[in-house]
Amino acid sequence: MRVFSLVLLLLLLGTNLFSQEDTDFSSCKRVTLSSDMVGLIPSFQFGTVTYNAGAEVYLKNKKSITVNVGWIKGGEHSGLFAIHSQGTDGFKGQLEIKHYLGKYELFEPAILLFWPHIFQYKTQKHENSGYYVACQTSFQTTETLRSENVPGDNGGEYYKNDYSVNRKAGIIDVKVGYQCVKKYGITIDQSIGVGLQFISSYPKNRLGGDSRWPASQKELLGKNFESGKGFFPHIAYQLKLGWSFGKF
């Protein structure tokens, strides 16, 4: 349902707003309020969504700063390659610095890889619209509820023990993106990037003390989900919808 709603919203934006006129290049939008729609799609391995909101403030010299905060939430999750859980709660924060390039003509082959790019035709030519490069840092922390089967006293009947896994990740990415400002300030911001992340996790109130299921489950990166820490590659993709307003 969330994916269908996202597609429908993008179609409405594309059909209703392509006819706008370009504005003066020398102007800029002071503030952009937005939300990352990709975060609302349940993640493949963890089954979580991130309800988020952010604000971009234009500084000067084609530079801006963006802050985004989100609540990570997931229900019971299982399946092939999935990290099995009974629920997840967490927090995510992002800080991003952008530099706009003053380039507005779309690189059309990119549409083949990232189809939402088609809805970014006819952007208004502000100092903070069009293509940009960015550096983004992120931090997130989650607590995931899991269960294990523990043998009773003297090897008696097994019983279920609920415990949690605390997981933290710090991420830094270098990105390329395109911000399109349409009629009435409606804004579409799409970006992709690569970077590095440091992940650390540990179990709380786990009794098993062995490496059997579910403690042996690994993330797609090869890290044991329940314990350990290390550096791993990261790929960032965001599709933000929002509203820009105010001028210098």
PDB file of C-alpha atoms in Angstrom:
ATOM      1  CA  MET A   1       0.000   0.000   0.000  1.00  0.00           C
ATOM      2  CA  ARG A   2       2.817   2.457   0.829  1.00  0.00           C
ATOM      3  CA  VAL A   3       4.555   1.700  -2.494  1.00  0.00           C
ATOM      4  CA  PHE A   4       1.291   2.179  -4.430  1.00  0.00           C
ATOM      5  CA  SER A   5       0.649   5.512  -2.684  1.00  0.00           C
ATOM      6  CA  LEU A   6       4.183   6.712  -3.516  1.00  0.00           C
ATOM      7  CA  VAL A   7       3.806   5.838  -7.219  1.00  0.00           C
ATOM      8  CA  LEU A   8       0.389   7.538  -7.385  1.00  0.00           C
ATOM      9  CA  LEU A   9       1.720  10.710  -5.757  1.00  0.00           C
ATOM     10  CA  LEU A  10       4.641  10.904  -8.177  1.00  0.00           C
ATOM     11  CA  LEU A  11       2.316  10.451 -11.152  1.00  0.00           C
ATOM     12  CA  LEU A  12       0.117  13.308  -9.945  1.00  0.00           C
ATOM     13  CA  LEU A  13       3.131  15.550  -9.488  1.00  0.00           C
ATOM     14  CA  GLY A  14       4.427  14.742 -12.937  1.00  0.00           C
ATOM     15  CA  THR A  15       1.190  15.248 -14.869  1.00  0.00           C
ATOM     16  CA  ASN A  16       0.009  18.394 -13.088  1.00  0.00           C
ATOM     17  CA  LEU A  17       3.220  20.360 -12.760  1.00  0.00           C
ATOM     18  CA  PHE A  18       5.268  19.871 -15.944  1.00  0.00           C
ATOM     19  CA  SER A  19       3.760  22.955 -17.596  1.00  0.00           C
ATOM     20  CA  GLN A  20       5.296  25.558 -15.292  1.00  0.00           C
ATOM     21  CA  GLU A  21       7.546  28.404 -16.424  1.00  0.00           C
ATOM     22  CA  ASP A  22      11.190  28.696 -15.336  1.00  0.00           C
ATOM     23  CA  THR A  23      12.012  31.445 -12.873  1.00  0.00           C
ATOM     24  CA  ASP A  24      14.999  33.711 -12.469  1.00  0.00           C
ATOM     25  CA  PHE A  25      18.253  31.854 -11.814  1.00  0.00           C
ATOM     26  CA  SER A  26      19.451  34.477  -9.351  1.00  0.00           C
ATOM     27  CA  SER A  27      16.694  33.665  -6.823  1.00  0.00           C
ATOM     28  CA  CYS A  28      16.613  30.834  -4.296  1.00  0.00           C
ATOM     29  CA  LYS A  29      14.263  29.173  -1.851  1.00  0.00           C
ATOM     30  CA  ARG A  30      15.206  29.853   1.763  1.00  0.00           C
ATOM     31  CA  VAL A  31      13.717  26.713   3.393  1.00  0.00           C
ATOM     32  CA  THR A  32      12.627  23.282   2.160  1.00  0.00           C
ATOM     33  CA  LEU A  33      10.573  20.945   4.358  1.00  0.00           C
ATOM     34  CA  SER A  34      10.558  17.329   3.176  1.00  0.00           C
ATOM     35  CA  SER A  35      10.327  13.636   3.987  1.00  0.00           C
ATOM     36  CA  ASP A  36      12.268  10.733   2.489  1.00  0.00           C
ATOM     37  CA  MET A  37       9.718   8.413   0.822  1.00  0.00           C
ATOM     38  CA  VAL A  38      12.214   5.531   0.551  1.00  0.00           C
ATOM     39  CA  GLY A  39      12.230   5.316   4.352  1.00  0.00           C
ATOM     40  CA  LEU A  40       8.489   4.537   4.289  1.00  0.00           C
ATOM     41  CA  ILE A  41       9.041   1.337   2.313  1.00  0.00           C
ATOM     42  CA  PRO A  42       9.702  -1.660   4.652  1.00  0.00           C
ATOM     43  CA  SER A  43      13.373  -2.624   4.497  1.00  0.00           C
ATOM     44  CA  PHE A  44      14.035  -6.020   2.946  1.00  0.00           C
ATOM     45  CA  GLN A  45      16.090  -7.602   5.707  1.00  0.00           C
ATOM     46  CA  PHE A  46      14.877  -5.830   8.851  1.00  0.00           C
ATOM     47  CA  GLY A  47      11.238  -5.119   7.934  1.00  0.00           C
ATOM     48  CA  THR A  48      11.402  -1.601   9.391  1.00  0.00           C
ATOM     49  CA  VAL A  49      10.095   1.749   8.154  1.00  0.00           C
ATOM     50  CA  THR A  50      11.421   5.173   9.088  1.00  0.00           C
ATOM     51  CA  TYR A  51       8.838   7.907   9.678  1.00  0.00           C
ATOM     52  CA  ASN A  52      10.921  11.008   9.072  1.00  0.00           C
ATOM     53  CA  ALA A  53      10.874  14.754   8.508  1.00  0.00           C
ATOM     54  CA  GLY A  54      13.612  17.170   7.539  1.00  0.00           C
ATOM     55  CA  ALA A  55      14.428  20.791   6.823  1.00  0.00           C
ATOM     56  CA  GLU A  56      16.954  22.228   4.359  1.00  0.00           C
ATOM     57  CA  VAL A  57      18.151  25.792   4.952  1.00  0.00           C
ATOM     58  CA  TYR A  58      19.897  27.658   2.162  1.00  0.00           C
ATOM     59  CA  LEU A  59      23.087  29.401   3.298  1.00  0.00           C
ATOM     60  CA  LYS A  60      24.781  31.227   0.419  1.00  0.00           C
ATOM     61  CA  ASN A  61      27.124  30.597  -2.522  1.00  0.00           C
ATOM     62  CA  LYS A  62      24.950  27.659  -3.693  1.00  0.00           C
ATOM     63  CA  LYS A  63      25.364  25.826  -0.387  1.00  0.00           C
ATOM     64  CA  SER A  64      22.764  24.523   2.051  1.00  0.00           C
ATOM     65  CA  ILE A  65      22.502  22.428   5.201  1.00  0.00           C
ATOM     66  CA  THR A  66      19.854  19.758   5.822  1.00  0.00           C
ATOM     67  CA  VAL A  67      18.750  18.047   9.034  1.00  0.00           C
ATOM     68  CA  ASN A  68      16.476  15.003   9.030  1.00  0.00           C
ATOM     69  CA  VAL A  69      15.206  12.996  12.014  1.00  0.00           C
ATOM     70  CA  GLY A  70      13.159   9.823  12.017  1.00  0.00           C
ATOM     71  CA  TRP A  71      11.492   7.170  14.142  1.00  0.00           C
ATOM     72  CA  ILE A  72      12.339   3.605  13.119  1.00  0.00           C
ATOM     73  CA  LYS A  73       9.512   1.121  13.641  1.00  0.00           C
ATOM     74  CA  GLY A  74       9.017  -2.521  12.686  1.00  0.00           C
ATOM     75  CA  GLY A  75       6.664  -5.312  13.650  1.00  0.00           C
ATOM     76  CA  GLU A  76       7.148  -9.073  13.670  1.00  0.00           C
ATOM     77  CA  HIS A  77       9.420 -10.025  10.777  1.00  0.00           C
ATOM     78  CA  SER A  78      10.615 -13.324   9.290  1.00  0.00           C
ATOM     79  CA  GLY A  79      11.381 -14.990   5.965  1.00  0.00           C
ATOM     80  CA  LEU A  80      14.261 -15.951   3.695  1.00  0.00           C
ATOM     81  CA  PHE A  81      17.350 -13.779   4.366  1.00  0.00           C
ATOM     82  CA  ALA A  82      15.318 -11.760   6.897  1.00  0.00           C
ATOM     83  CA  ILE A  83      16.524 -10.937  10.374  1.00  0.00           C
ATOM     84  CA  HIS A  84      13.840 -12.618  12.490  1.00  0.00           C
ATOM     85  CA  SER A  85      12.338 -10.337  15.110  1.00  0.00           C
ATOM     86  CA  GLN A  86       9.230  -9.715  17.173  1.00  0.00           C
ATOM     87  CA  GLY A  87       9.502  -5.956  16.753  1.00  0.00           C
ATOM     88  CA  THR A  88      11.970  -3.080  16.379  1.00  0.00           C
ATOM     89  CA  ASP A  89      12.063   0.502  17.648  1.00  0.00           C
ATOM     90  CA  GLY A  90      14.722   3.114  17.056  1.00  0.00           C
ATOM     91  CA  PHE A  91      15.863   6.592  16.084  1.00  0.00           C
ATOM     92  CA  LYS A  92      17.708   7.986  13.069  1.00  0.00           C
ATOM     93  CA  GLY A  93      19.319  11.377  12.510  1.00  0.00           C
ATOM     94  CA  GLN A  94      21.026  12.858   9.429  1.00  0.00           C
ATOM     95  CA  LEU A  95      23.080  15.954   8.679  1.00  0.00           C
ATOM     96  CA  GLU A  96      23.835  16.890   5.064  1.00  0.00           C
ATOM     97  CA  ILE A  97      25.836  19.643   3.368  1.00  0.00           C
ATOM     98  CA  LYS A  98      24.954  20.338  -0.282  1.00  0.00           C
ATOM     99  CA  HIS A  99      26.697  22.298  -3.015  1.00  0.00           C
ATOM    100  CA  TYR A 100      24.546  23.105  -6.053  1.00  0.00           C
ATOM    101  CA  LEU A 101      26.236  23.051  -9.464  1.00  0.00           C
ATOM    102  CA  GLY A 102      23.938  25.374 -11.436  1.00  0.00           C
ATOM    103  CA  LYS A 103      23.160  22.542 -13.879  1.00  0.00           C
ATOM    104  CA  TYR A 104      19.485  21.976 -14.715  1.00  0.00           C
ATOM    105  CA  GLU A 105      19.343  19.927 -17.927  1.00  0.00           C
ATOM    106  CA  LEU A 106      18.610  16.315 -16.986  1.00  0.00           C
ATOM    107  CA  PHE A 107      21.065  13.570 -17.839  1.00  0.00           C
ATOM    108  CA  GLU A 108      18.464  11.411 -19.570  1.00  0.00           C
ATOM    109  CA  PRO A 109      20.247   7.997 -19.335  1.00  0.00           C
ATOM    110  CA  ALA A 110      19.871   8.290 -15.558  1.00  0.00           C
ATOM    111  CA  ILE A 111      16.113   7.863 -16.010  1.00  0.00           C
ATOM    112  CA  LEU A 112      16.695   4.260 -17.092  1.00  0.00           C
ATOM    113  CA  LEU A 113      18.237   3.434 -13.697  1.00  0.00           C
ATOM    114  CA  PHE A 114      16.200   5.775 -11.480  1.00  0.00           C
ATOM    115  CA  TRP A 115      12.763   6.157 -13.055  1.00  0.00           C
ATOM    116  CA  PRO A 116      11.514   8.900 -10.632  1.00  0.00           C
ATOM    117  CA  HIS A 117      14.034  11.158 -12.402  1.00  0.00           C
ATOM    118  CA  ILE A 118      11.415  11.642 -15.128  1.00  0.00           C
ATOM    119  CA  PHE A 119       9.304  13.709 -12.715  1.00  0.00           C
ATOM    120  CA  GLN A 120      12.138  16.195 -12.305  1.00  0.00           C
ATOM    121  CA  TYR A 121      11.697  17.838 -15.709  1.00  0.00           C
ATOM    122  CA  LYS A 122      10.904  21.576 -15.775  1.00  0.00           C
ATOM    123  CA  THR A 123      12.575  22.586 -12.539  1.00  0.00           C
ATOM    124  CA  GLN A 124      12.608  26.237 -11.568  1.00  0.00           C
ATOM    125  CA  LYS A 125      16.115  27.654 -11.928  1.00  0.00           C
ATOM    126  CA  HIS A 126      17.040  28.698  -8.420  1.00  0.00           C
ATOM    127  CA  GLU A 127      20.495  28.763  -6.903  1.00  0.00           C
ATOM    128  CA  ASN A 128      19.423  25.759  -4.812  1.00  0.00           C
ATOM    129  CA  SER A 129      17.829  23.602  -7.485  1.00  0.00           C
ATOM    130  CA  GLY A 130      19.176  21.294 -10.182  1.00  0.00           C
ATOM    131  CA  TYR A 131      22.151  18.966  -9.764  1.00  0.00           C
ATOM    132  CA  TYR A 132      24.231  19.011  -6.585  1.00  0.00           C
ATOM    133  CA  VAL A 133      26.963  17.128  -4.751  1.00  0.00           C
ATOM    134  CA  ALA A 134      26.673  16.443  -1.028  1.00  0.00           C
ATOM    135  CA  CYS A 135      28.284  14.920   2.022  1.00  0.00           C
ATOM    136  CA  GLN A 136      25.885  13.257   4.443  1.00  0.00           C
ATOM    137  CA  THR A 137      26.430  11.820   7.903  1.00  0.00           C
ATOM    138  CA  SER A 138      23.886   9.590   9.628  1.00  0.00           C
ATOM    139  CA  PHE A 139      23.463   7.931  12.983  1.00  0.00           C
ATOM    140  CA  GLN A 140      20.861   5.370  13.936  1.00  0.00           C
ATOM    141  CA  THR A 141      20.166   3.216  16.963  1.00  0.00           C
ATOM    142  CA  THR A 142      17.622   0.388  17.246  1.00  0.00           C
ATOM    143  CA  GLU A 143      16.440  -2.151  19.763  1.00  0.00           C
ATOM    144  CA  THR A 144      15.127  -5.398  18.277  1.00  0.00           C
ATOM    145  CA  LEU A 145      13.089  -7.867  20.315  1.00  0.00           C
ATOM    146  CA  ARG A 146      13.903 -11.562  19.703  1.00  0.00           C
ATOM    147  CA  SER A 147      13.386 -14.902  21.463  1.00  0.00           C
ATOM    148  CA  GLU A 148      15.367 -18.074  22.119  1.00  0.00           C
ATOM    149  CA  ASN A 149      14.654 -21.572  23.377  1.00  0.00           C
ATOM    150  CA  VAL A 150      16.486 -22.257  26.638  1.00  0.00           C
ATOM    151  CA  PRO A 151      16.740 -25.685  28.336  1.00  0.00           C
ATOM    152  CA  GLY A 152      15.210 -25.941  31.794  1.00  0.00           C
ATOM    153  CA  ASP A 153      17.016 -26.976  34.950  1.00  0.00           C
ATOM    154  CA  ASN A 154      18.980 -30.213  34.668  1.00  0.00           C
ATOM    155  CA  GLY A 155      18.301 -30.376  30.941  1.00  0.00           C
ATOM    156  CA  GLY A 156      14.538 -30.240  31.359  1.00  0.00           C
ATOM    157  CA  GLU A 157      11.912 -29.019  28.923  1.00  0.00           C
ATOM    158  CA  TYR A 158      12.887 -25.996  26.823  1.00  0.00           C
ATOM    159  CA  TYR A 159      11.202 -22.672  27.471  1.00  0.00           C
ATOM    160  CA  LYS A 160      11.043 -19.391  25.568  1.00  0.00           C
ATOM    161  CA  ASN A 161      13.160 -16.427  26.657  1.00  0.00           C
ATOM    162  CA  ASP A 162      12.624 -12.954  25.195  1.00  0.00           C
ATOM    163  CA  TYR A 163      15.653 -10.698  24.824  1.00  0.00           C
ATOM    164  CA  SER A 164      16.728  -7.683  22.785  1.00  0.00           C
ATOM    165  CA  VAL A 165      19.563  -6.701  20.460  1.00  0.00           C
ATOM    166  CA  ASN A 166      20.879  -3.132  20.596  1.00  0.00           C
ATOM    167  CA  ARG A 167      22.358  -2.040  17.270  1.00  0.00           C
ATOM    168  CA  LYS A 168      24.065   1.268  16.423  1.00  0.00           C
ATOM    169  CA  ALA A 169      25.377   2.508  13.075  1.00  0.00           C
ATOM    170  CA  GLY A 170      27.343   5.630  12.118  1.00  0.00           C
ATOM    171  CA  ILE A 171      27.429   6.387   8.377  1.00  0.00           C
ATOM    172  CA  ILE A 172      29.134   8.883   6.075  1.00  0.00           C
ATOM    173  CA  ASP A 173      28.218   9.109   2.370  1.00  0.00           C
ATOM    174  CA  VAL A 174      29.240  11.165  -0.649  1.00  0.00           C
ATOM    175  CA  LYS A 175      26.229  11.742  -2.907  1.00  0.00           C
ATOM    176  CA  VAL A 176      25.089  13.173  -6.236  1.00  0.00           C
ATOM    177  CA  GLY A 177      21.526  14.414  -6.482  1.00  0.00           C
ATOM    178  CA  TYR A 178      18.985  16.542  -8.321  1.00  0.00           C
ATOM    179  CA  GLN A 179      16.495  18.870  -6.593  1.00  0.00           C
ATOM    180  CA  CYS A 180      13.500  19.968  -8.624  1.00  0.00           C
ATOM    181  CA  VAL A 181      11.333  22.882  -7.456  1.00  0.00           C
ATOM    182  CA  LYS A 182       7.949  22.936  -9.174  1.00  0.00           C
ATOM    183  CA  LYS A 183       4.827  25.069  -9.108  1.00  0.00           C
ATOM    184  CA  TYR A 184       3.755  26.318  -5.664  1.00  0.00           C
ATOM    185  CA  GLY A 185       7.157  25.260  -4.287  1.00  0.00           C
ATOM    186  CA  ILE A 186       6.487  21.503  -4.473  1.00  0.00           C
ATOM    187  CA  THR A 187       9.934  19.872  -4.404  1.00  0.00           C
ATOM    188  CA  ILE A 188      11.328  16.512  -5.527  1.00  0.00           C
ATOM    189  CA  ASP A 189      14.844  15.648  -4.388  1.00  0.00           C
ATOM    190  CA  GLN A 190      16.476  12.421  -5.546  1.00  0.00           C
ATOM    191  CA  SER A 191      20.028  11.373  -4.662  1.00  0.00           C
ATOM    192  CA  ILE A 192      22.346   8.381  -4.658  1.00  0.00           C
ATOM    193  CA  GLY A 193      25.717   7.891  -3.037  1.00  0.00           C
ATOM    194  CA  VAL A 194      28.297   5.555  -1.577  1.00  0.00           C
ATOM    195  CA  GLY A 195      30.108   5.594   1.712  1.00  0.00           C
ATOM    196  CA  LEU A 196      31.278   3.776   4.801  1.00  0.00           C
ATOM    197  CA  GLN A 197      29.443   2.716   7.941  1.00  0.00           C
ATOM    198  CA  PHE A 198      30.517   1.495  11.365  1.00  0.00           C
ATOM    199  CA  ILE A 199      28.089  -0.987  12.953  1.00  0.00           C
ATOM    200  CA  SER A 200      28.104  -2.191  16.551  1.00  0.00           C
ATOM    201  CA  SER A 201      25.585  -4.529  18.204  1.00  0.00           C
ATOM    202  CA  TYR A 202      25.171  -6.573  21.368  1.00  0.00           C
ATOM    203  CA  PRO A 203      22.394  -8.700  22.972  1.00  0.00           C
ATOM    204  CA  LYS A 204      20.674  -7.828  26.244  1.00  0.00           C
ATOM    205  CA  ASN A 205      19.180 -10.453  28.613  1.00  0.00           C
ATOM    206  CA  ARG A 206      20.097 -13.347  26.331  1.00  0.00           C
ATOM    207  CA  LEU A 207      20.600 -16.608  28.246  1.00  0.00           C
ATOM    208  CA  GLY A 208      21.738 -19.105  25.616  1.00  0.00           C
ATOM    209  CA  GLY A 209      25.396 -18.183  25.511  1.00  0.00           C
ATOM    210  CA  ASP A 210      26.021 -20.188  22.324  1.00  0.00           C
ATOM    211  CA  SER A 211      26.219 -19.529  18.582  1.00  0.00           C
ATOM    212  CA  ARG A 212      23.126 -21.485  17.547  1.00  0.00           C
ATOM    213  CA  TRP A 213      19.991 -20.009  16.001  1.00  0.00           C
ATOM    214  CA  PRO A 214      18.980 -17.202  16.267  1.00  0.00           C
ATOM    215  CA  ALA A 215      22.316 -15.817  17.447  1.00  0.00           C
ATOM    216  CA  SER A 216      24.004 -17.126  14.287  1.00  0.00           C
ATOM    217  CA  GLN A 217      21.929 -14.946  11.919  1.00  0.00           C
ATOM    218  CA  LYS A 218      24.008 -12.623   9.776  1.00  0.00           C
ATOM    219  CA  GLU A 219      23.225  -9.382   8.009  1.00  0.00           C
ATOM    220  CA  LEU A 220      23.663  -9.219   4.229  1.00  0.00           C
ATOM    221  CA  LEU A 221      27.003  -7.521   4.864  1.00  0.00           C
ATOM    222  CA  GLY A 222      28.254 -10.695   6.564  1.00  0.00           C
ATOM    223  CA  LYS A 223      28.202  -9.262  10.081  1.00  0.00           C
ATOM    224  CA  ASN A 224      26.632 -11.260  12.879  1.00  0.00           C
ATOM    225  CA  PHE A 225      23.432  -9.359  13.691  1.00  0.00           C
ATOM    226  CA  GLU A 226      23.534  -9.896  17.433  1.00  0.00           C
ATOM    227  CA  SER A 227      27.137  -9.101  18.270  1.00  0.00           C
ATOM    228  CA  GLY A 228      30.396  -7.631  17.051  1.00  0.00           C
ATOM    229  CA  LYS A 229      31.410  -4.420  15.340  1.00  0.00           C
ATOM    230  CA  GLY A 230      33.277  -3.253  12.263  1.00  0.00           C
ATOM    231  CA  PHE A 231      33.397  -1.087   9.139  1.00  0.00           C
ATOM    232  CA  PHE A 232      31.271  -1.952   6.110  1.00  0.00           C
ATOM    233  CA  PRO A 233      30.402  -0.332   2.740  1.00  0.00           C
ATOM    234  CA  HIS A 234      27.155   1.628   2.435  1.00  0.00           C
ATOM    235  CA  ILE A 235      24.912   2.642  -0.460  1.00  0.00           C
ATOM    236  CA  ALA A 236      22.551   5.595   0.001  1.00  0.00           C
ATOM    237  CA  TYR A 237      19.412   6.267  -2.027  1.00  0.00           C
ATOM    238  CA  GLN A 238      16.823   8.898  -1.145  1.00  0.00           C
ATOM    239  CA  LEU A 239      13.686  10.265  -2.786  1.00  0.00           C
ATOM    240  CA  LYS A 240      12.353  13.249  -0.873  1.00  0.00           C
ATOM    241  CA  LEU A 241       9.047  15.015  -1.423  1.00  0.00           C
ATOM    242  CA  GLY A 242       8.529  18.399   0.126  1.00  0.00           C
ATOM    243  CA  TRP A 243       7.733  22.081  -0.118  1.00  0.00           C
ATOM    244  CA  SER A 244      10.121  25.009  -0.631  1.00  0.00           C
ATOM    245  CA  PHE A 245       9.290  28.552   0.405  1.00  0.00           C
ATOM    246  CA  GLY A 246      10.785  31.949   1.151  1.00  0.00           C
ATOM    247  CA  LYS A 247      13.224  33.929  -0.981  1.00  0.00           C
ATOM    248  CA  PHE A 248      16.323  36.024  -0.403  1.00  0.00           C
TER     249      PHE A 248
END
